[in-house]
Short mmCIF file of C-alpha atoms in Angstrom, two decimals:
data_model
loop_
_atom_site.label_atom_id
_atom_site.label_comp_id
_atom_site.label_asym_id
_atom_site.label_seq_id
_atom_site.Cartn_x
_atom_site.Cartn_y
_atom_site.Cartn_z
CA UNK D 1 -4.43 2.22 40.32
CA UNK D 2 -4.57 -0.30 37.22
CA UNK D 3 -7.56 -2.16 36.61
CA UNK D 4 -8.03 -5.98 35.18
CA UNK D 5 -8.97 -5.23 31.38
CA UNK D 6 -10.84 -7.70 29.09
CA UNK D 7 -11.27 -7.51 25.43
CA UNK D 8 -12.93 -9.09 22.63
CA UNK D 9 -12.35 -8.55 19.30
CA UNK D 10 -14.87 -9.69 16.33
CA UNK D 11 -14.81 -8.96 12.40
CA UNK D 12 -11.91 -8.21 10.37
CA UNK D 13 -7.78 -7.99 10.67
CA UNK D 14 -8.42 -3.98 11.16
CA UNK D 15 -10.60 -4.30 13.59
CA UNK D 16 -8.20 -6.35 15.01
CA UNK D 17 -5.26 -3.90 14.39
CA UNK D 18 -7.38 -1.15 16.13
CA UNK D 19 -7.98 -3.47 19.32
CA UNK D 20 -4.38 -4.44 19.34
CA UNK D 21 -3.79 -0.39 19.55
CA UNK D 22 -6.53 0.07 22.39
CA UNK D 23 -4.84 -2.81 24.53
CA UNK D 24 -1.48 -1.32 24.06
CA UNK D 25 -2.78 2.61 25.43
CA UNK D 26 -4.82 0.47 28.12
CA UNK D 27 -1.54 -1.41 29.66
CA UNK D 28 0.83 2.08 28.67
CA UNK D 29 -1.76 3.40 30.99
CA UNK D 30 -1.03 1.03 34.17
CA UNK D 31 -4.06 -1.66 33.60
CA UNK D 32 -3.43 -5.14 33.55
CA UNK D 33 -4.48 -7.19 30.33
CA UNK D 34 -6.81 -10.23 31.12
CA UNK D 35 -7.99 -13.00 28.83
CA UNK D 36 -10.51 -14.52 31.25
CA UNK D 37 -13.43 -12.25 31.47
CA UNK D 38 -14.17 -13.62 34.66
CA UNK D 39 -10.84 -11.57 35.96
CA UNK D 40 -11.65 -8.53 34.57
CA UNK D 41 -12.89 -5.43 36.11
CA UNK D 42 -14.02 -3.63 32.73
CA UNK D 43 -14.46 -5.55 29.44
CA UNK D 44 -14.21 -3.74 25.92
CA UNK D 45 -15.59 -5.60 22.76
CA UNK D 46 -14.91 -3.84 19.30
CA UNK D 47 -17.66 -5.26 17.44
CA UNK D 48 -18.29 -5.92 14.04
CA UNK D 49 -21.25 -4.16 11.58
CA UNK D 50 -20.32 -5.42 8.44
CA UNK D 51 -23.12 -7.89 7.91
CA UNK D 52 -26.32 -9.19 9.48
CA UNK D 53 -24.84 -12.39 10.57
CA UNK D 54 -21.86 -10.38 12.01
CA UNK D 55 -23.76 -7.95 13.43
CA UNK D 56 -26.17 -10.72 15.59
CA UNK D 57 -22.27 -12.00 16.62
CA UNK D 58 -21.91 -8.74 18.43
CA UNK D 59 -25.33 -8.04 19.49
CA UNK D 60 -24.87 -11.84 21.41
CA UNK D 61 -21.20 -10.96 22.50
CA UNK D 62 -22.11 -8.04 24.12
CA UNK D 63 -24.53 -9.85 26.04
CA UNK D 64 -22.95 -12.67 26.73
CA UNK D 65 -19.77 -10.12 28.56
CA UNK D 66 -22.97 -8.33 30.00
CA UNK D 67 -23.75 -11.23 32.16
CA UNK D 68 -19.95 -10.58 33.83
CA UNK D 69 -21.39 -7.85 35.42
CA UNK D 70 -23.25 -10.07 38.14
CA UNK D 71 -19.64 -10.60 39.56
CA UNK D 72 -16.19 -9.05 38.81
CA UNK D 73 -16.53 -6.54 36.39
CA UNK D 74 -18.15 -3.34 36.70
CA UNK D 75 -17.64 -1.50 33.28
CA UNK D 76 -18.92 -2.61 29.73
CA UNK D 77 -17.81 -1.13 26.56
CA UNK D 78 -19.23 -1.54 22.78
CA UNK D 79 -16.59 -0.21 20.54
CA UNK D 80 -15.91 -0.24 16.99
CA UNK D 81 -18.02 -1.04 14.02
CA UNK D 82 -21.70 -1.52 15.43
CA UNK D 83 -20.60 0.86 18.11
CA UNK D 84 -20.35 3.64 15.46
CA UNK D 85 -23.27 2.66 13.24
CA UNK D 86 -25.71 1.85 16.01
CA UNK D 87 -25.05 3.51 18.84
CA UNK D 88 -28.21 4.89 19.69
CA UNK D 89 -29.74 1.43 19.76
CA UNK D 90 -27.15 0.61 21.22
CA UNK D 91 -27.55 2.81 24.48
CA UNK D 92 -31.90 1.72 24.31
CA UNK D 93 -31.60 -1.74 23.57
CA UNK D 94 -28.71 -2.80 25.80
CA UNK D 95 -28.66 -0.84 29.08
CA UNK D 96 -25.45 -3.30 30.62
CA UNK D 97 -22.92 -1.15 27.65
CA UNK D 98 -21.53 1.99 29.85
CA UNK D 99 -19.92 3.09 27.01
CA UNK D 100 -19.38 3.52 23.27
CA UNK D 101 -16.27 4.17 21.36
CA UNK D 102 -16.72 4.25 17.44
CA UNK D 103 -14.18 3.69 15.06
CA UNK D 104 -12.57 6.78 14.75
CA UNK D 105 -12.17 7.45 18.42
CA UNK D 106 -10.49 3.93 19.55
CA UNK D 107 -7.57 5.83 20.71
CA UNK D 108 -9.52 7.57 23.46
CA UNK D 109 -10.04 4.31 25.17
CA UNK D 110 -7.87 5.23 28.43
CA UNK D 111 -9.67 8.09 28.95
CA UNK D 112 -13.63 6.20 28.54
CA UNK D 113 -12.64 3.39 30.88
CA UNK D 114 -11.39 6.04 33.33
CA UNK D 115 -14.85 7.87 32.85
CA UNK D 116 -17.10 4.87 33.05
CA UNK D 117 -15.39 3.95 36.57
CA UNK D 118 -16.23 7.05 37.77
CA UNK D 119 -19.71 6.73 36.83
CA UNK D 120 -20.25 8.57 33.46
CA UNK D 121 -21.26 7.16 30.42
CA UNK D 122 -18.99 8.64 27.81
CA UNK D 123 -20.37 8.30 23.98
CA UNK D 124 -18.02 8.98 21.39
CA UNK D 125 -18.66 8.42 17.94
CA UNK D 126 -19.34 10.42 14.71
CA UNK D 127 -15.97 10.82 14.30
CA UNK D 128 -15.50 8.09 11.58
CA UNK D 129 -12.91 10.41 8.98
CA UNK D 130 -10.50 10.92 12.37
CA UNK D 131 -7.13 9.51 12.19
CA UNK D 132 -5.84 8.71 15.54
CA UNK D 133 -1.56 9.91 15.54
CA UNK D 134 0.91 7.95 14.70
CA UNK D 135 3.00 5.93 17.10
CA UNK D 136 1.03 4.60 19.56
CA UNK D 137 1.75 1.97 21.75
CA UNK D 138 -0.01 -1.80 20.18
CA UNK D 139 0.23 -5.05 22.04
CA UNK D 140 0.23 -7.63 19.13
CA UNK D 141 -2.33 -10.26 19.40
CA UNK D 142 -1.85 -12.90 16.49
CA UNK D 143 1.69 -15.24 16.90
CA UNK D 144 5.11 -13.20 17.58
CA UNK D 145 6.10 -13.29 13.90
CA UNK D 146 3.30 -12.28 12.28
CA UNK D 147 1.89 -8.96 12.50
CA UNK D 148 -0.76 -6.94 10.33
CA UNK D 149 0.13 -3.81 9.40
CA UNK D 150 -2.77 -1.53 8.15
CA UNK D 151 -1.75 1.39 5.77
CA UNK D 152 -4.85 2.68 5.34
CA UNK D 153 -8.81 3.51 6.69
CA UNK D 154 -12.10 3.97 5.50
CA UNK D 155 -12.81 3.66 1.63
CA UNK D 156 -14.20 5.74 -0.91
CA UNK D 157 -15.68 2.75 -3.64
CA UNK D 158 -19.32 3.68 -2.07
CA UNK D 159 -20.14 0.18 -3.78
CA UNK D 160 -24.38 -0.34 -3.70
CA UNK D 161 -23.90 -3.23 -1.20
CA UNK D 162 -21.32 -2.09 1.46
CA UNK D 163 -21.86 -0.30 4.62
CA UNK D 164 -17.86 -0.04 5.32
CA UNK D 165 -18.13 3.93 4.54
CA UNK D 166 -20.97 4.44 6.44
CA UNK D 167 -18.64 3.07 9.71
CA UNK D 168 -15.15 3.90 8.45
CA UNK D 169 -15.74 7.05 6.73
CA UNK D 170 -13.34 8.07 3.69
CA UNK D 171 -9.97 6.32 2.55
CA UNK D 172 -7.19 7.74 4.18
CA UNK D 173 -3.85 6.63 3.43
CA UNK D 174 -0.93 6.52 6.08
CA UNK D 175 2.43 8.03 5.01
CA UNK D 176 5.24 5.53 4.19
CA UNK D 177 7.84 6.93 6.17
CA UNK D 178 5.21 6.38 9.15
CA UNK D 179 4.39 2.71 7.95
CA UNK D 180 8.02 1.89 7.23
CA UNK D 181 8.68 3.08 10.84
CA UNK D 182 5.99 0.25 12.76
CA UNK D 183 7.38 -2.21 10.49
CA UNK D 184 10.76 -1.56 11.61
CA UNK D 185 9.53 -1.73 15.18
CA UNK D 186 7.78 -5.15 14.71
CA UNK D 187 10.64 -6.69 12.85
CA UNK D 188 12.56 -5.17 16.11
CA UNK D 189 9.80 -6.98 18.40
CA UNK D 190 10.75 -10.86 16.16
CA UNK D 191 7.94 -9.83 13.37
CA UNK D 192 8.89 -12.05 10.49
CA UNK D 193 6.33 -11.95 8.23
CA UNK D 194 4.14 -8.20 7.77
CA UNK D 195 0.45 -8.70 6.13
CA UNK D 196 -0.61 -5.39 4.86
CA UNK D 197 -3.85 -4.41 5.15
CA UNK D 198 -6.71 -1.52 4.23
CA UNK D 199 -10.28 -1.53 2.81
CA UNK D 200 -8.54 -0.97 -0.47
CA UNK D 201 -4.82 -1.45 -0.49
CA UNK D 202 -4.41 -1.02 -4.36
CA UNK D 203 -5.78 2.78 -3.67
CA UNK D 204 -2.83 3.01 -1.32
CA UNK D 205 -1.80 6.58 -1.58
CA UNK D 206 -3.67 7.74 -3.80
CA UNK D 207 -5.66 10.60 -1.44
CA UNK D 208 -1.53 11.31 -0.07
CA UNK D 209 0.44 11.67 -3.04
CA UNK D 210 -1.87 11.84 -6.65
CA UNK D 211 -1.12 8.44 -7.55
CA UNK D 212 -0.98 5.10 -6.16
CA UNK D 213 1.87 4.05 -4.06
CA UNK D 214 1.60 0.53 -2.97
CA UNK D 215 4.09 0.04 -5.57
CA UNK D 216 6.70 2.34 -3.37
CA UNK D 217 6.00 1.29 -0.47
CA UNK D 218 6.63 -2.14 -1.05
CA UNK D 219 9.96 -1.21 -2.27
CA UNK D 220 10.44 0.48 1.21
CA UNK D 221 9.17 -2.52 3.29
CA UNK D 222 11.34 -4.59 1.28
CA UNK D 223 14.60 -2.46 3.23
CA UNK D 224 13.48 -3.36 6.61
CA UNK D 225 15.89 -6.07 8.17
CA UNK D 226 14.08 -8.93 9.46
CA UNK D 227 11.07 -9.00 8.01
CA UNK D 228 10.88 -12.28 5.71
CA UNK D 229 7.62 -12.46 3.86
CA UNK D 230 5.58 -9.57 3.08
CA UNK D 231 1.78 -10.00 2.02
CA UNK D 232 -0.66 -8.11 1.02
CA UNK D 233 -5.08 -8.44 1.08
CA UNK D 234 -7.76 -6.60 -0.43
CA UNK D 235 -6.47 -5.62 -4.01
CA UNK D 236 -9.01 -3.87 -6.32
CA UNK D 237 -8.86 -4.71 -9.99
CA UNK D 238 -9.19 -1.79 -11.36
CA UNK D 239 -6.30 -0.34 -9.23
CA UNK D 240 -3.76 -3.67 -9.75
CA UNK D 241 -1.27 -1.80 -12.57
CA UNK D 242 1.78 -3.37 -14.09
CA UNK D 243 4.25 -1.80 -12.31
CA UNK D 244 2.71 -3.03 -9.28
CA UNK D 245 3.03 -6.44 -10.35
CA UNK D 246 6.47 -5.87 -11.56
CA UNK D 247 7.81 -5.03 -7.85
CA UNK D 248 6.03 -8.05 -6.20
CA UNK D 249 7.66 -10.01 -8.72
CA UNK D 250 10.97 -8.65 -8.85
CA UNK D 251 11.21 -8.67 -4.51
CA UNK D 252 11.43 -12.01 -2.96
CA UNK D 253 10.33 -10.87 0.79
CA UNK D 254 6.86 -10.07 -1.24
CA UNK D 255 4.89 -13.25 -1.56
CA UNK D 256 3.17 -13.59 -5.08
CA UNK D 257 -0.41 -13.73 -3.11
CA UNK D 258 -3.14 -11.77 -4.71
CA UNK D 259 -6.25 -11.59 -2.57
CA UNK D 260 -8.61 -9.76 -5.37
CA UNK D 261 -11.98 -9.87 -4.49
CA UNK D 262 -13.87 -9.29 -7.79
CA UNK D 263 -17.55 -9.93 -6.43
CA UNK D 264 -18.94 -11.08 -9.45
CA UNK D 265 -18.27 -11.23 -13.07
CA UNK D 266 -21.47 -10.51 -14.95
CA UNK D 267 -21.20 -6.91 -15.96
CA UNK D 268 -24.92 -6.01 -15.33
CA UNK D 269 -24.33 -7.01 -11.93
CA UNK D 270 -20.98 -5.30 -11.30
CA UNK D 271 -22.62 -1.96 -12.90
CA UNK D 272 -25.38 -2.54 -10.30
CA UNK D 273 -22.92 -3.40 -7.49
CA UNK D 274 -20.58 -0.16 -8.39
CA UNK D 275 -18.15 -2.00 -8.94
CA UNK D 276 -15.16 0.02 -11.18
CA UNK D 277 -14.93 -2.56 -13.72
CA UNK D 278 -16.23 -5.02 -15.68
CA UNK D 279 -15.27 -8.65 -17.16
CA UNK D 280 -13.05 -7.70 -19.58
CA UNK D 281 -10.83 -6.22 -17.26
CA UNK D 282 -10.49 -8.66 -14.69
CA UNK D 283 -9.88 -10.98 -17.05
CA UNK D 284 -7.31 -9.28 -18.43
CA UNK D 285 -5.69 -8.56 -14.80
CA UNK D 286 -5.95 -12.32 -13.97
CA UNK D 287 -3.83 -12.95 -17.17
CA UNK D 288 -1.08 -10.35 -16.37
CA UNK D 289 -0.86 -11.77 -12.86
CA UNK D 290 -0.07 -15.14 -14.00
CA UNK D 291 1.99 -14.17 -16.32
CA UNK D 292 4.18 -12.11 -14.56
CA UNK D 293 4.30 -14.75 -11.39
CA UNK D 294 3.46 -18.06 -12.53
CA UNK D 295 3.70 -19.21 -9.06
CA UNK D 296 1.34 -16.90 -7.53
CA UNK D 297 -1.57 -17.87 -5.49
CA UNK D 298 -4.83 -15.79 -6.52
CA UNK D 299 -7.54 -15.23 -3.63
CA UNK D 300 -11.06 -13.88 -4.15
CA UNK D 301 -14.24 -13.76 -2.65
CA UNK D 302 -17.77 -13.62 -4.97
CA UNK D 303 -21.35 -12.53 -3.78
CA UNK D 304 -24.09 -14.86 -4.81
CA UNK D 305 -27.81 -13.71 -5.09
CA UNK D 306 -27.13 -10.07 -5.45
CA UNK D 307 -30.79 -8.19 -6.44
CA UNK D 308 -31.63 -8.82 -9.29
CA UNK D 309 -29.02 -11.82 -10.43
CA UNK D 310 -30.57 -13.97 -13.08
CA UNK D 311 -30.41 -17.74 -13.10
CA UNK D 312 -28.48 -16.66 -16.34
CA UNK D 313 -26.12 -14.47 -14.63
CA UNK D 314 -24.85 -16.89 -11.52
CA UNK D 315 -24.50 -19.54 -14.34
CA UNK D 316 -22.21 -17.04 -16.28
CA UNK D 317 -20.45 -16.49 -12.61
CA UNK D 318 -20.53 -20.46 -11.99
CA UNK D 319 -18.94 -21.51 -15.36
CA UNK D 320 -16.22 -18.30 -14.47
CA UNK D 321 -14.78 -19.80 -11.28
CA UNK D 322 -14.46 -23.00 -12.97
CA UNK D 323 -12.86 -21.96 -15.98
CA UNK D 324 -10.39 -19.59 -13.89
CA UNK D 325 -9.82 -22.18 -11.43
CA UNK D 326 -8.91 -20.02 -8.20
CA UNK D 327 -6.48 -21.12 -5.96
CA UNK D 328 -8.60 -20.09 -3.42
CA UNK D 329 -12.13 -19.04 -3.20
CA UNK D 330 -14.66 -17.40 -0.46
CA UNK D 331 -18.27 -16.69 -1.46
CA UNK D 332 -21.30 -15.42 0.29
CA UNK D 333 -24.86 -15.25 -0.26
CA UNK D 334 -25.85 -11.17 -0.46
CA UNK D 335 -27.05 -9.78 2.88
CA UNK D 336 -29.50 -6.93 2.64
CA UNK D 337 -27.75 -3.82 4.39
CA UNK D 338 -30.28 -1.21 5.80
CA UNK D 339 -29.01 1.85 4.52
CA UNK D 340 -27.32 0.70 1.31
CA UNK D 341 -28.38 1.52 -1.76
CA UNK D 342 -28.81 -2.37 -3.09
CA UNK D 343 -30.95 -2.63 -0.23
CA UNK D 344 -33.57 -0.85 -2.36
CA UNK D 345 -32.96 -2.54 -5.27
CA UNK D 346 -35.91 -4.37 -6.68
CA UNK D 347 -35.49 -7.74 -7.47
CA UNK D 348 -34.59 -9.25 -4.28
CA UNK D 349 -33.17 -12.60 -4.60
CA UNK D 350 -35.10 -14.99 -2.04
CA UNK D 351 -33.07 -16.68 0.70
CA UNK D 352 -33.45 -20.34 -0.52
CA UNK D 353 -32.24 -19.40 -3.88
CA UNK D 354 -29.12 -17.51 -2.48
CA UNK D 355 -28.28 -20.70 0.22
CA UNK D 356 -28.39 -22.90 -3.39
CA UNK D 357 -26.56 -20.92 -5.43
CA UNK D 358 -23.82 -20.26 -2.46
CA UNK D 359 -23.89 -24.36 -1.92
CA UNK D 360 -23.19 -24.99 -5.88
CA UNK D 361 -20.43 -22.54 -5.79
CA UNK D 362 -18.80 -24.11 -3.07
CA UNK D 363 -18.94 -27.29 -3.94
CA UNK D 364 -17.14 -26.25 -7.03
CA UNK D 365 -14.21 -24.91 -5.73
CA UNK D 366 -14.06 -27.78 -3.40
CA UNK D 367 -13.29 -29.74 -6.33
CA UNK D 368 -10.93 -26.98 -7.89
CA UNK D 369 -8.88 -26.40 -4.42
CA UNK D 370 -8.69 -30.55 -3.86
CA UNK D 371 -7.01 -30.16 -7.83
CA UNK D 372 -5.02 -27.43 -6.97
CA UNK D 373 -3.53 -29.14 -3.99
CA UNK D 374 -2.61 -32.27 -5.62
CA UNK D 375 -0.93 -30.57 -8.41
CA UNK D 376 1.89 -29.40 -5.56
CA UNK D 377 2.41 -33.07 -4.97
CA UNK D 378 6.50 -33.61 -5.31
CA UNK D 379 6.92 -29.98 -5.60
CA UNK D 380 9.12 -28.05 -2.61
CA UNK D 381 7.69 -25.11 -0.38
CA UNK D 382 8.96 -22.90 1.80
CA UNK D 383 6.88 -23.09 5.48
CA UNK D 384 6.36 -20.87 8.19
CA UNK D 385 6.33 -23.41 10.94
CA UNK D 386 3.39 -22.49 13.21
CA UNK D 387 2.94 -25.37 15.78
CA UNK D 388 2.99 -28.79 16.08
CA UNK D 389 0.55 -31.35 16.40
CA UNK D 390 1.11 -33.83 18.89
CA UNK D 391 -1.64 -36.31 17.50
CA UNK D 392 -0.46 -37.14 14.31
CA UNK D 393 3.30 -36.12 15.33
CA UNK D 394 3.44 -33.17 12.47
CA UNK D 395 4.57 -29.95 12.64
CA UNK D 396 2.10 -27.88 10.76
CA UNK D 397 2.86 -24.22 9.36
CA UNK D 398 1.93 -21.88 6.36
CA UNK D 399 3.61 -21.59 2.70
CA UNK D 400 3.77 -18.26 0.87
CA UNK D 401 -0.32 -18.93 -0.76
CA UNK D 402 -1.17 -19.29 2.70
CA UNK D 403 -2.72 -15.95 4.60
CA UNK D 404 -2.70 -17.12 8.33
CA UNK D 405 -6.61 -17.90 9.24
CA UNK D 406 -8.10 -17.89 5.95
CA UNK D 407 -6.15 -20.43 4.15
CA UNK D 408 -4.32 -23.73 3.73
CA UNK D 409 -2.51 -25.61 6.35
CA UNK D 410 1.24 -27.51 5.78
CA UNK D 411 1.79 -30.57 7.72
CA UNK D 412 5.09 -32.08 7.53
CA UNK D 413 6.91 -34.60 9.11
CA UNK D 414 10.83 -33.07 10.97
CA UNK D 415 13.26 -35.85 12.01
CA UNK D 416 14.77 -33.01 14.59
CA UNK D 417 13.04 -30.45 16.71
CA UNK D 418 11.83 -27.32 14.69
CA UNK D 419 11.66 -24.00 16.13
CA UNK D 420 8.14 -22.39 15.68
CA UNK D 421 8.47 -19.18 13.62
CA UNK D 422 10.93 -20.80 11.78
CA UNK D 423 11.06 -21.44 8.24
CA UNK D 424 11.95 -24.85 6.21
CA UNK D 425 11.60 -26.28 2.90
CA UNK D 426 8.64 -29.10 2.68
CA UNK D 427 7.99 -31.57 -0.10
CA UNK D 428 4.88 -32.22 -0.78
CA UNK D 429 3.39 -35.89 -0.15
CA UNK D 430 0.01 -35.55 -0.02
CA UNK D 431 -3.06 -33.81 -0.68
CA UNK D 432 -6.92 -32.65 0.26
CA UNK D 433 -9.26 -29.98 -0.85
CA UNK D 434 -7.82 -27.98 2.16
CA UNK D 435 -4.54 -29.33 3.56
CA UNK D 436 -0.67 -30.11 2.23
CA UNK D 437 1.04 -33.00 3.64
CA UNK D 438 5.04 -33.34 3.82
CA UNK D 439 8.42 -34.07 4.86
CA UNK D 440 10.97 -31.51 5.86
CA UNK D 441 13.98 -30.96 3.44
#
């Protein structure tokens, strides 16, 4: 007999590619899929343990599905990052979970819900370097032609500030035959565009073959039929090479998007951070980049307030952005991770001074994104068309820079009916710090 399953999914695109994977065993399994918890009879969340504020998100998610329990649904389960990292407080503070599933043991899930309903209280996690087998069934949760494809776990950088090996355990790299083989099943399923993902893609293979191979497998996504745009996040500088750069030029499925996040720029601070490079370096990358794709869009994400950062050393990070000019930009004040090593680090930046510096930095590349827009203005793009918005009568979709939730939104005007998962060519009308306005070609 199936049972009503709920699920909530918090953090990052791999947590969402492992919740994806626990739906698809769950309804393989018999149980019905429910997006109301109300319906449900057990309700999973994979949580998120990256950061404080993320971790306070699960704490209150896991409550709030905890109140469910006064009608419907009999059988709460914490899984995924906080489930692995604190599951014994966890099982003291929060009597409502029934069960815990950590990251390496997602693929269990059947067999815990089945458990829990018959009254145990199954706790599985230490199991963080596990790689669950290949082909298992995934129910795809983000819009029918995009998919994320993750071709790698865990990650071996052990920089001073990150918990990620603590909860993911060491990089492992998936084969390419056995990546190749999902995306062929996706771009089977209508998957048109594939967004590759790891904790480190640019260290892709590296642990499989002796070298890094996000190079070759590129090449071999680029021979899957169907699959339009291919895009990849979290590149490492130290790992981007030449020849790397070379095939996402030379391929047009593979849009030039380069999501680098360098952290900072001030080489005491990297050094301190553990970071495998220094300014030189990324500047150098940066250059190479452009170079080789003068159209590409360069993403990155910067830590403000790290211990120990100088007034000196933000305004060397400050006067960076806005000399680079970043197409786009994400920054965050440092959050104090119990069990890191920064989290020892003398020099502790005080809260006030990290909300300021993050503010300035913002603000900044407000100004640099609202320039970067308007210097598409009467240029052509092409456009994933995503949906359309009935208020201002605009179909609105993403261009090649454009990651799907983290980035810029294209509004054009269609004299016909467009089909959403479509593509079209846009020109470029108007511009804001954040959004592209158009007309279809």
């Amino acid at each position: 007999m199936g049972y009503n399953i709920g699920m909530v999914s918090l953090g990052c695109a791999k947590n969402q590619t492992d919740s994806e994977t626990m739906l698809g065993i769950l309804a393989e399994r018999g149980h019905r899929l429910v997006a109301d918890p109300k319906a449900a009879d057990v309700i999973v969340v994979n949580t998120c343990g990256f950061i404080e504020s993320a971790k306070q998100e699960s704490i209150d998610t896991l409550l709030e599905m905890a109140q469910y329990k006064d009608g419907r649904c009999k059988i709460l389960i914490a899984a995924g990052c906080l489930a692995e990292r604190y599951h014994d407080e966890i099982l003291q503070e929060l009597p409502e979970v029934d069960a815990v599933v950590g990251t390496g043991d997602y693929d269990k899930i059947a067999e815990v819900v089945e458990q829990a309903l018959g009254g145990a209280r199954p706790l599985l996690y230490g199991n963080m370097d596990r790689t669950p087998e290949e082909g298992l069934p995934r129910v795809l949760t983000t819009p029918a032609y995009t998919a994320y494809l993750k071709i790698a776990d865990g990650c071996d950088n052990r920089c001073t500030y990150c918990a990620i090996p603590m909860i993911r355990g060491r990089f492992r790299s998936r084969r390419i035959e056995d990546i190749v083989a999902e995306a062929r099943e996706l771009a089977a399923a209508g998957v048109k565009e594939l967004i590759l993902i790891a904790q480190d893609t640019t260290r892709y293979g590296a642990d499989l073959y002796g070298e890094y191979a996000l190079d070759r497998l590129l090449e071999e996504l680029c021979t899957v039929e169907g699959i339009y745009w291919i895009r990849v996040h979290y590149y490492y500088t130290e790992a981007v090479t030449e020849r790397l750069i070379d095939v996402m030029a030379a391929h047009e499925q593979i849009c030039n998007y380069v999501d680098m996040p360098i952290q900072h720029i001030n080489d005491t601070i990297l050094r301190r951070m553990a970071r495998r490079t220094n300014r030189a370096e990324i500047e150098e990358k940066i250059r190479m980049i452009r170079e080789k794709m003068p159209d590409v869009t360069i993403r990155t994400s910067l830590i403000v307030g790290f211990p120990g950062e100088t007034e000196e050393q933000f305004e060397e990070l400050y006067q960076f952005a806005k000399d680079v000019r970043f197409d786009r930009l994400g920054a965050f004040a440092y959050s104090q991770e119990e069990g890191t090593p920064a989290a020892a680090f003398e020099g502790q930046v005080a809260e006030d001074v990290k909300a300021a510096r993050l503010e300035q930095l913002m603000a900044l590349q407000q100004e640099i994104s609202r320039a970067r827009n308007q210097e598409k203005i009467g240029t052509e793009l092409e456009v994933l068309v995503e949906g359309y918005d009935a208020e201002n009568y605009l179909y609105f979709g993403r261009s090649r820079g454009d990651s799907i939730g983290v980035d810029s939104t294209v509004y054009f005007a269609a004299r016909d009916e467009v089909e959403i998962g479509s593509f079209v060519r846009v020109r470029i009308l108007d511009a804001d710090a954040y959004d592209l306005t158009g007309e279809q070609l």
